[in-house]
Coordinates of C-alpha atoms and ligand atoms in Angstrom, one line a residue:
M1278 CA 0.2 0.0 -0.1
E1279 CA 1.1 3.7 -0.8
D1280 CA 2.5 5.6 2.0
R1281 CA 0.0 8.4 0.9
L1282 CA -3.1 6.3 1.8
I1283 CA -4.2 5.7 5.2
L1284 CA -7.1 3.1 4.6
S1285 CA -7.6 1.1 1.6
A1286 CA -10.3 -1.6 1.1
S1287 CA -11.0 -3.8 -2.1
H1288 CA -13.8 -5.9 -3.2
L1289 CA -15.7 -5.7 0.1
K1290 CA -18.9 -7.4 0.2
K1291 CA -21.8 -7.9 3.1
S1292 CA -25.2 -9.6 3.0
F1293 CA -27.5 -9.6 5.8
R1294 CA -30.2 -12.4 6.1
T1295 CA -33.6 -10.3 6.4
G1296 CA -35.8 -13.3 6.3
R1297 CA -36.2 -17.1 5.7
N1298 CA -35.3 -16.9 1.8
N1299 CA -34.3 -13.3 1.8
N1300 CA -30.9 -11.5 1.7
V1301 CA -30.1 -8.0 1.4
L1302 CA -27.0 -7.3 -0.3
A1303 CA -25.7 -4.0 1.8
V1304 CA -22.5 -3.6 0.6
N1305 CA -21.6 -5.3 -3.3
D1306 CA -18.2 -4.8 -4.1
V1307 CA -16.8 -1.8 -2.6
S1308 CA -13.1 -0.7 -3.1
L1309 CA -12.1 2.7 -2.2
E1310 CA -8.9 4.6 -0.8
V1311 CA -8.8 7.3 1.8
I1312 CA -5.8 9.4 1.7
K1313 CA -4.0 10.7 4.4
G1314 CA -5.3 14.4 5.4
E1315 CA -8.2 14.5 3.3
T1316 CA -11.9 14.4 3.8
L1317 CA -13.6 11.9 1.9
A1318 CA -17.4 12.0 1.7
I1319 CA -19.6 9.3 1.2
V1320 CA -23.0 10.0 -0.1
G1321 CA -25.8 8.3 -1.2
E1322 CA -29.7 7.8 -0.1
S1323 CA -30.7 5.9 3.1
G1324 CA -30.3 2.4 3.1
C1325 CA -27.6 2.4 0.1
G1326 CA -25.3 0.8 2.4
K1327 CA -23.0 3.6 4.1
S1328 CA -23.2 2.6 7.7
T1329 CA -22.5 -1.0 7.0
L1330 CA -19.8 0.1 4.8
A1331 CA -18.4 2.3 7.8
R1332 CA -18.8 -0.5 10.2
I1333 CA -17.1 -2.8 8.0
L1334 CA -14.1 -0.6 7.7
M1335 CA -14.0 -0.1 11.5
R1336 CA -14.0 -3.9 12.0
M1337 CA -16.9 -3.4 14.1
I1338 CA -18.5 -6.0 11.7
D1339 CA -17.1 -8.5 9.4
A1340 CA -17.3 -8.4 6.0
D1341 CA -18.3 -11.4 3.9
E1342 CA -15.6 -11.1 1.3
G1343 CA -12.7 -8.5 0.7
S1344 CA -9.8 -6.8 2.4
I1345 CA -9.2 -3.8 4.4
Y1346 CA -5.7 -2.2 4.9
F1347 CA -4.9 0.5 7.6
E1348 CA -1.5 2.0 7.0
G1349 CA -0.3 -0.5 5.3
E1350 CA -1.1 -3.5 7.5
E1351 CA -4.1 -5.8 6.5
I1352 CA -6.8 -5.5 9.4
S1353 CA -9.3 -7.7 7.8
G1354 CA -8.3 -10.8 9.1
L1355 CA -6.7 -9.6 12.3
P1356 CA -8.1 -11.2 15.6
E1357 CA -9.6 -9.0 18.3
K1358 CA -6.5 -8.9 20.2
K1359 CA -4.6 -7.4 17.6
L1360 CA -7.0 -4.9 16.5
R1361 CA -6.5 -3.0 19.6
V1362 CA -4.0 -0.3 18.3
C1363 CA -5.8 0.0 15.3
R1364 CA -9.0 0.5 17.0
R1365 CA -7.5 3.4 18.8
M1366 CA -6.4 5.3 15.8
M1367 CA -10.0 4.8 14.3
Q1368 CA -12.7 6.7 15.9
M1369 CA -16.5 7.1 15.3
V1370 CA -18.9 10.2 15.8
F1371 CA -22.2 9.1 15.5
Q1372 CA -25.6 10.8 14.2
D1373 CA -27.3 11.0 17.7
P1374 CA -25.3 12.1 20.3
A1375 CA -28.3 11.9 22.6
S1376 CA -28.2 8.2 22.3
S1377 CA -24.4 7.6 22.2
L1378 CA -23.7 9.6 25.3
D1379 CA -24.9 7.7 28.7
P1380 CA -27.4 9.7 30.3
R1381 CA -26.0 9.1 33.5
M1382 CA -22.7 9.9 33.3
K1383 CA -21.5 13.4 33.7
I1384 CA -19.6 15.3 30.8
R1385 CA -16.3 15.0 32.7
D1386 CA -16.6 10.8 33.0
I1387 CA -17.8 10.7 29.3
I1388 CA -14.6 12.5 27.8
S1389 CA -12.2 10.8 30.4
E1390 CA -13.6 7.3 29.7
P1391 CA -11.0 6.5 26.6
L1392 CA -8.1 8.2 28.6
L1393 CA -8.9 5.8 31.6
A1394 CA -9.4 3.0 29.4
W1395 CA -6.2 3.2 27.6
K1396 CA -4.3 4.2 30.8
V1397 CA -3.2 7.4 28.7
Y1398 CA -2.3 9.3 32.0
D1399 CA -0.9 8.1 35.2
S1400 CA -2.2 10.9 37.5
R1401 CA -5.5 12.8 37.9
S1402 CA -4.3 16.1 37.1
K1403 CA -2.7 15.2 34.0
R1404 CA -6.0 13.8 32.7
E1405 CA -8.0 16.8 33.9
D1406 CA -5.7 19.0 32.1
R1407 CA -6.3 16.8 29.0
I1408 CA -10.3 17.2 29.4
L1409 CA -9.8 20.8 29.7
E1410 CA -7.7 20.9 26.5
L1411 CA -10.2 18.9 24.8
L1412 CA -13.0 21.2 25.7
E1413 CA -11.3 23.9 24.3
L1414 CA -10.6 22.1 21.1
V1415 CA -14.7 21.7 20.9
D1416 CA -15.2 25.3 22.2
L1417 CA -17.2 24.2 25.4
K1418 CA -16.8 25.9 28.7
E1419 CA -15.3 24.2 31.8
D1420 CA -18.3 24.9 33.7
C1421 CA -19.9 22.0 31.6
L1422 CA -18.2 19.3 33.1
D1423 CA -20.4 18.6 36.0
R1424 CA -23.4 18.6 34.0
Y1425 CA -25.3 15.5 32.2
P1426 CA -25.9 15.2 28.4
H1427 CA -29.6 16.1 28.7
Q1428 CA -28.6 19.3 30.0
F1429 CA -27.1 20.6 26.6
S1430 CA -28.5 21.3 23.5
G1431 CA -28.1 18.7 20.3
G1432 CA -25.1 21.1 19.1
Q1433 CA -23.4 20.9 22.4
R1434 CA -24.0 17.2 22.7
Q1435 CA -22.4 16.8 19.3
R1436 CA -19.2 18.8 20.5
I1437 CA -19.1 16.4 23.3
G1438 CA -19.2 13.3 21.3
I1439 CA -16.3 14.7 19.2
A1440 CA -14.4 15.7 22.4
R1441 CA -14.6 11.9 23.1
A1442 CA -13.7 10.8 20.0
I1443 CA -10.9 12.8 19.6
A1444 CA -9.5 12.1 23.0
L1445 CA -6.9 9.7 22.2
N1446 CA -5.5 11.4 19.0
P1447 CA -6.9 9.3 16.4
K1448 CA -5.7 9.3 12.8
L1449 CA -8.8 8.8 11.3
L1450 CA -12.2 10.1 12.4
I1451 CA -15.2 8.4 10.9
C1452 CA -18.5 10.7 11.0
D1453 CA -21.7 9.0 10.3
E1454 CA -24.5 11.2 9.4
S1455 CA -22.9 13.3 12.5
V1456 CA -24.8 16.4 11.6
S1457 CA -27.8 15.0 10.2
A1458 CA -30.1 15.4 13.1
L1459 CA -29.0 19.2 13.8
D1460 CA -30.7 22.6 12.5
V1461 CA -29.0 23.9 9.5
C1462 CA -27.3 26.7 11.5
V1463 CA -25.9 24.4 14.1
Q1464 CA -24.7 21.9 11.1
A1465 CA -22.6 24.6 9.7
Q1466 CA -20.9 25.1 13.3
I1467 CA -20.1 21.6 13.9
L1468 CA -18.9 21.4 10.0
N1469 CA -16.6 24.3 10.7
L1470 CA -15.4 22.5 13.8
L1471 CA -14.8 19.6 12.3
K1472 CA -12.7 21.6 9.6
S1473 CA -10.6 23.5 12.4
L1474 CA -10.1 20.2 14.3
K1475 CA -8.6 18.4 11.0
Q1476 CA -6.2 21.2 10.5
K1477 CA -5.2 21.5 14.4
M1478 CA -4.9 17.7 15.0
G1479 CA -3.8 16.6 11.2
L1480 CA -6.9 14.1 11.0
T1481 CA -8.2 12.3 8.2
C1482 CA -11.8 12.3 7.9
L1483 CA -14.5 9.9 6.4
F1484 CA -17.6 11.8 6.3
I1485 CA -21.0 9.9 5.6
S1486 CA -24.0 11.9 4.6
H1487 CA -27.1 11.2 3.0
D1488 CA -27.1 15.2 1.8
L1489 CA -24.9 16.6 -1.0
A1490 CA -25.4 19.6 0.1
V1491 CA -24.0 19.2 3.7
V1492 CA -21.1 17.2 2.0
S1493 CA -20.4 20.2 -0.6
F1494 CA -18.9 22.4 2.8
I1495 CA -16.5 19.7 4.0
A1496 CA -15.3 16.9 1.3
D1497 CA -12.1 17.2 -0.9
R1498 CA -13.2 14.2 -2.5
V1499 CA -16.7 12.4 -2.9
C1500 CA -17.8 9.3 -3.5
V1501 CA -21.5 8.5 -4.4
M1502 CA -23.2 5.0 -3.4
K1503 CA -26.2 3.6 -4.6
N1504 CA -27.5 -0.1 -3.8
G1505 CA -24.3 -1.1 -2.2
Q1506 CA -22.2 -0.1 -4.9
I1507 CA -20.0 2.7 -5.8
C1508 CA -21.1 4.8 -8.8
E1509 CA -18.7 7.7 -8.8
M1510 CA -15.7 8.6 -6.9
A1511 CA -14.2 12.3 -7.9
P1512 CA -12.6 15.3 -6.2
A1513 CA -15.8 17.3 -5.1
S1514 CA -15.3 20.1 -7.1
R1515 CA -15.7 17.7 -10.1
I1516 CA -18.6 16.0 -8.6
Y1517 CA -20.6 19.4 -8.3
N1518 CA -19.3 20.8 -11.6
D1519 CA -19.0 18.0 -13.8
P1520 CA -20.8 15.2 -12.6
Q1521 CA -20.4 11.8 -14.8
H1522 CA -22.7 9.3 -13.4
E1523 CA -26.7 9.8 -13.8
Y1524 CA -27.2 9.0 -10.3
T1525 CA -25.0 11.6 -8.9
K1526 CA -26.9 14.2 -11.2
Y1527 CA -29.9 13.0 -9.9
L1528 CA -29.1 13.6 -6.6
L1529 CA -27.5 17.1 -7.4
S1530 CA -31.1 17.9 -8.8
C1531 CA -32.3 17.0 -5.4
I1532 CA -30.4 20.1 -3.6
P1533 CA -33.1 22.7 -3.0
Q1534 CA -31.7 25.6 -4.8
I1535 CA -32.2 29.2 -3.2
Ligands
ADP1311 N1 -27.8 -5.9 11.2 C1 -28.8 -5.8 10.0 N2 -29.4 -6.5 9.9 C2 -30.2 -6.5 8.5 N3 -30.1 -5.8 7.6 C3 -29.4 -4.7 7.8 C4 -28.6 -4.4 9.1 N4 -27.9 -3.6 8.8 C5 -28.1 -3.0 7.7 N5 -29.2 -3.6 6.9 C6 -29.6 -3.4 5.4 O1 -28.8 -3.2 4.8 C7 -29.0 -2.2 4.1 C8 -27.7 -0.9 4.2 O2 -28.0 -0.4 5.6 P1 -27.1 0.9 6.1 O3 -25.8 0.3 5.8 O4 -27.7 1.2 7.4 O5 -27.7 1.8 5.1 P2 -27.1 3.6 4.9 O6 -26.3 4.0 6.4 O7 -26.9 4.1 3.9 O8 -28.7 4.1 5.3 C9 -30.1 -1.7 4.2 O9 -31.3 -2.1 3.4 C10 -30.8 -2.2 5.7 O10 -31.9 -2.6 5.8
MG1312 MG1 -26.6 5.2 8.0

């Protein structure tokens, strides 16, 4: 695998059993490469296989066929024990922070959970310093540490989810519909936050969304998916100005014009 790639996948396939004689081919022969430092967006209508693809890439579920390389090492066949380091380097930000943050935990505990699990700091005060640093990175104030998730707005909760996701300095952040549940203005704020974090931390981002308009704010390259397959993958400017595939043209025609 080339040095410029952080992740590459070839010929991934995954089907799910949905009934006695029914299978859904959620991911059907997908190959892609993620370049270090870029934001690669994966777009397509709901049900086209985006989340399944993300879960396969993170090894949260196993593909039926195909291989995955992370920083040059094949991880598709690695046993759970050997996946530990790679898990740390790939983190996920989910769609619905309300359900991905434990409602009984204070924000301090939510953010320090990965630091404790990985025994990153040997003292409480060093950990506390890191928590404050993370809060600053996501533009939250110190006084939120002793509060609970339900005391925050959707956008603030997403900031908390992002703080937790970047706590271990991952190399790859996978955002699965991370702004889809938010109001348009708040979406823009979170997208700007992700952009600035990318710069500050040298993150690579896989940004999954059903919304081509949202993706245009953040993507360097766009991969368009339909029915478990990639129909077009190109630099963002090309996708928006000179789409080649009929389905990409169709998705673009669905963006409301002001
Ligand atoms: N655990 C599962 N069991 C059965 N079917 C599933 C499962 N996960 C996803 N699917 C099906 O796979 C297809 C792709 O789903 P998904 O990856 O969630 O799409 P997207 O994220 O693009 O909306 C859908 O038809 C969905 O119903
Ligand atoms: Mg999904």
